Coordinates of N, CA, C and O in Angstrom, one line a residue:
M1 N 0.9 -1.2 -0.1 CA 0.1 0.1 0.0 C 0.6 1.3 0.1 O 2.2 1.4 0.3
S2 N 0.2 2.2 -0.7 CA 1.8 3.5 -0.7 C 1.3 4.1 0.6 O 0.3 4.2 1.3
N3 N 2.3 4.7 0.6 CA 2.6 5.9 2.0 C 1.6 6.9 2.1 O 1.6 7.7 3.0
Y4 N 1.6 7.1 0.6 CA 0.4 8.6 0.5 C -1.0 8.3 0.6 O -1.8 9.6 1.0
R5 N -1.6 6.9 1.1 CA -2.7 6.5 1.2 C -3.7 7.4 2.2 O -4.7 7.8 2.0
E6 N -3.3 7.7 3.0 CA -3.4 8.8 4.3 C -3.5 10.0 4.3 O -3.5 10.9 5.0
R7 N -2.7 10.5 3.1 CA -2.2 12.2 3.4 C -3.8 12.8 2.4 O -4.5 12.5 2.3
L8 N -3.5 14.0 3.3 CA -4.6 15.3 2.4 C -4.3 15.4 1.1 O -3.1 15.4 0.9
I9 N -5.5 15.4 0.3 CA -5.3 16.1 -1.1 C -6.2 17.4 -0.5 O -6.9 17.9 -0.5
F10 N -5.4 18.6 -1.3 CA -5.7 20.1 -1.7 C -5.9 20.6 -3.1 O -5.4 20.3 -3.8
L11 N -7.6 21.1 -2.9 CA -8.0 21.4 -4.2 C -8.1 22.8 -4.1 O -9.1 23.4 -3.6
N12 N -7.5 22.9 -5.1 CA -8.0 24.7 -5.6 C -9.2 24.7 -6.5 O -9.6 24.4 -7.5
F13 N -10.5 25.4 -5.8 CA -11.4 25.8 -6.7 C -11.6 27.4 -6.8 O -11.6 28.0 -6.1
L14 N -12.3 27.6 -7.8 CA -12.5 29.0 -8.2 C -13.9 28.9 -7.7 O -14.8 28.6 -7.3
P15 N -14.4 30.5 -6.9 CA -15.4 30.3 -6.4 C -16.7 30.1 -6.8 O -17.9 29.5 -6.2
I16 N -17.1 29.9 -8.3 CA -18.1 30.0 -8.9 C -18.3 28.3 -8.4 O -19.2 27.6 -8.8
S17 N -17.0 27.4 -8.9 CA -17.0 26.3 -8.6 C -17.7 25.7 -7.5 O -18.8 24.6 -7.6
S18 N -17.2 26.5 -6.5 CA -18.1 25.8 -5.3 C -19.1 26.2 -4.7 O -20.0 25.6 -4.4
E19 N -19.8 27.3 -5.7 CA -21.4 27.3 -6.0 C -22.4 26.7 -6.8 O -23.1 26.1 -6.1
R20 N -21.5 26.5 -7.3 CA -22.3 25.0 -8.4 C -22.2 24.3 -7.7 O -23.5 23.2 -7.6
L21 N -21.4 23.3 -7.0 CA -21.1 22.5 -5.9 C -22.2 22.3 -5.5 O -22.8 21.5 -5.0
A22 N -22.5 23.4 -5.0 CA -23.4 23.7 -3.6 C -24.7 23.1 -4.1 O -25.5 22.7 -3.6
A23 N -24.6 24.1 -5.3 CA -26.1 24.3 -5.5 C -26.2 22.7 -6.5 O -27.7 22.7 -6.3
E24 N -25.8 22.0 -6.8 CA -26.3 20.9 -7.7 C -26.2 19.5 -6.6 O -26.8 18.7 -6.6
G25 N -25.7 20.1 -5.4 CA -25.3 18.7 -4.3 C -24.4 18.0 -4.0 O -24.2 17.4 -5.3
I26 N -23.4 17.8 -3.1 CA -22.2 17.7 -3.1 C -22.3 15.9 -3.4 O -21.1 14.9 -4.1
R27 N -22.9 15.2 -2.9 CA -23.0 13.7 -2.8 C -23.3 13.7 -4.3 O -22.8 12.1 -4.5
S28 N -24.3 13.8 -5.3 CA -24.3 13.1 -6.4 C -23.2 14.2 -7.3 O -23.1 13.9 -8.5
S29 N -22.5 14.7 -6.9 CA -21.4 15.6 -8.1 C -20.3 14.8 -8.8 O -20.5 13.7 -8.4
L30 N -20.2 14.9 -9.7 CA -18.9 14.7 -10.5 C -17.4 14.7 -9.4 O -16.8 13.3 -9.2
L31 N -17.3 15.5 -8.5 CA -16.0 15.5 -7.5 C -16.2 13.9 -6.6 O -15.7 13.2 -6.6
M32 N -17.6 13.8 -5.9 CA -17.7 12.8 -5.2 C -17.3 11.2 -6.3 O -17.4 10.6 -5.4
S33 N -18.2 11.2 -7.3 CA -18.1 10.2 -8.0 C -17.2 9.7 -8.0 O -16.2 8.5 -8.2
R34 N -16.2 11.0 -8.5 CA -14.3 10.7 -8.9 C -13.9 9.9 -7.9 O -12.8 9.3 -7.9
L35 N -14.2 10.9 -6.5 CA -13.3 10.0 -5.5 C -13.5 8.9 -5.3 O -12.8 8.1 -4.6
K36 N -15.1 8.4 -5.4 CA -15.4 7.2 -5.0 C -14.9 6.4 -5.9 O -14.5 4.9 -5.7
A37 N -14.4 6.7 -7.0 CA -13.7 5.8 -8.2 C -12.7 5.1 -7.7 O -12.3 4.2 -8.3
L38 N -12.0 6.4 -7.8 CA -10.5 6.1 -7.2 C -10.5 5.5 -5.7 O -9.2 5.6 -4.9
Q39 N -11.2 5.8 -4.9 CA -11.2 5.1 -3.4 C -10.5 6.1 -2.5 O -9.5 5.6 -2.0
I40 N -10.9 7.3 -2.8 CA -10.5 8.1 -2.0 C -11.6 8.6 -0.6 O -12.9 9.2 -1.3
D41 N -11.4 8.7 0.4 CA -11.9 9.0 1.6 C -12.3 10.4 1.5 O -11.0 11.2 1.2
C42 N -13.3 10.8 0.8 CA -13.9 12.1 1.2 C -13.1 13.4 2.0 O -13.1 14.5 2.4
R43 N -13.0 12.6 3.4 CA -12.8 13.4 4.6 C -10.8 13.4 4.3 O -10.5 14.7 5.4
R44 N -10.4 13.4 3.3 CA -8.7 13.5 3.2 C -8.9 14.7 2.1 O -7.9 15.4 2.1
V45 N -10.1 15.4 2.0 CA -10.1 15.9 0.5 C -10.3 17.6 1.5 O -11.5 17.6 2.0
V46 N -9.2 18.6 1.2 CA -9.2 20.4 1.4 C -9.6 20.5 0.4 O -8.7 21.0 -1.0
V47 N -10.8 21.4 0.4 CA -10.8 22.5 -0.8 C -10.7 24.0 -0.1 O -11.1 24.5 0.9
E48 N -9.6 24.4 -1.3 CA -9.2 25.7 -1.3 C -10.0 26.6 -1.9 O -9.9 26.4 -3.3
L49 N -10.9 27.6 -1.6 CA -11.3 28.6 -2.6 C -10.2 29.9 -3.2 O -9.2 29.9 -2.4
V50 N -9.6 29.5 -4.4 CA -8.6 30.6 -5.2 C -9.5 32.3 -5.4 O -10.3 32.0 -5.8
E51 N -8.5 33.0 -4.7 CA -9.1 34.6 -4.9 C -8.5 34.9 -6.1 O -7.2 34.7 -6.3
L52 N -9.0 35.5 -7.3 CA -8.4 36.1 -8.4 C -8.4 37.4 -8.6 O -9.3 38.5 -8.3
T53 N -7.3 38.5 -8.9 CA -7.3 39.3 -9.1 C -7.7 39.5 -10.5 O -7.2 39.5 -11.4
A54 N -8.6 40.8 -11.0 CA -8.8 41.2 -12.5 C -8.0 42.1 -12.7 O -7.9 43.4 -12.1
F55 N -7.2 41.8 -14.4 CA -6.3 43.0 -14.6 C -7.2 43.6 -15.6 O -6.5 44.8 -15.9
S56 N -7.8 43.4 -15.8 CA -8.9 44.7 -17.0 C -10.2 44.1 -16.4 O -11.0 43.4 -16.4
S57 N -10.7 45.7 -16.3 CA -11.6 45.7 -16.0 C -12.9 45.4 -17.0 O -14.6 44.8 -17.2
K58 N -12.5 45.2 -18.5 CA -13.3 44.4 -19.7 C -13.5 43.3 -19.3 O -14.8 42.4 -19.3
T59 N -12.8 42.5 -18.8 CA -12.7 41.0 -18.4 C -13.5 41.1 -17.7 O -14.0 39.4 -17.4
L60 N -13.0 41.3 -16.4 CA -14.8 41.3 -15.1 C -15.6 41.4 -15.7 O -16.9 40.9 -15.7
L61 N -16.0 42.6 -16.3 CA -17.5 42.6 -16.7 C -17.7 41.4 -17.7 O -19.0 41.2 -17.7
L62 N -16.9 41.2 -18.4 CA -17.2 40.2 -19.3 C -17.5 38.5 -18.8 O -18.8 38.0 -18.8
R63 N -16.8 38.4 -17.3 CA -17.2 37.5 -16.5 C -18.4 38.0 -15.9 O -19.2 36.6 -15.7
Q64 N -19.2 38.7 -15.6 CA -20.5 38.9 -15.0 C -21.5 38.6 -15.6 O -22.5 38.3 -15.5
T65 N -21.3 39.2 -17.6 CA -22.2 38.6 -17.8 C -22.4 37.4 -18.7 O -23.5 37.2 -19.3
T66 N -21.6 36.3 -18.6 CA -21.8 35.4 -19.4 C -22.1 34.3 -18.4 O -22.3 34.2 -16.9

């Protein structure tokens, strides 16, 4: 068995991704199905929200309208 079997796994999420995950329901999410398929205990997963800075107000405005 791997020495890394019990280590934590850190996943970087954009805020919109976490909102979708919450809206769709985490138990039936693609993330949970992948963890199950890979036999990874969900208690080992740490979700980190990534904060991004907009370099252009046009880009930021474009993201808000799509």
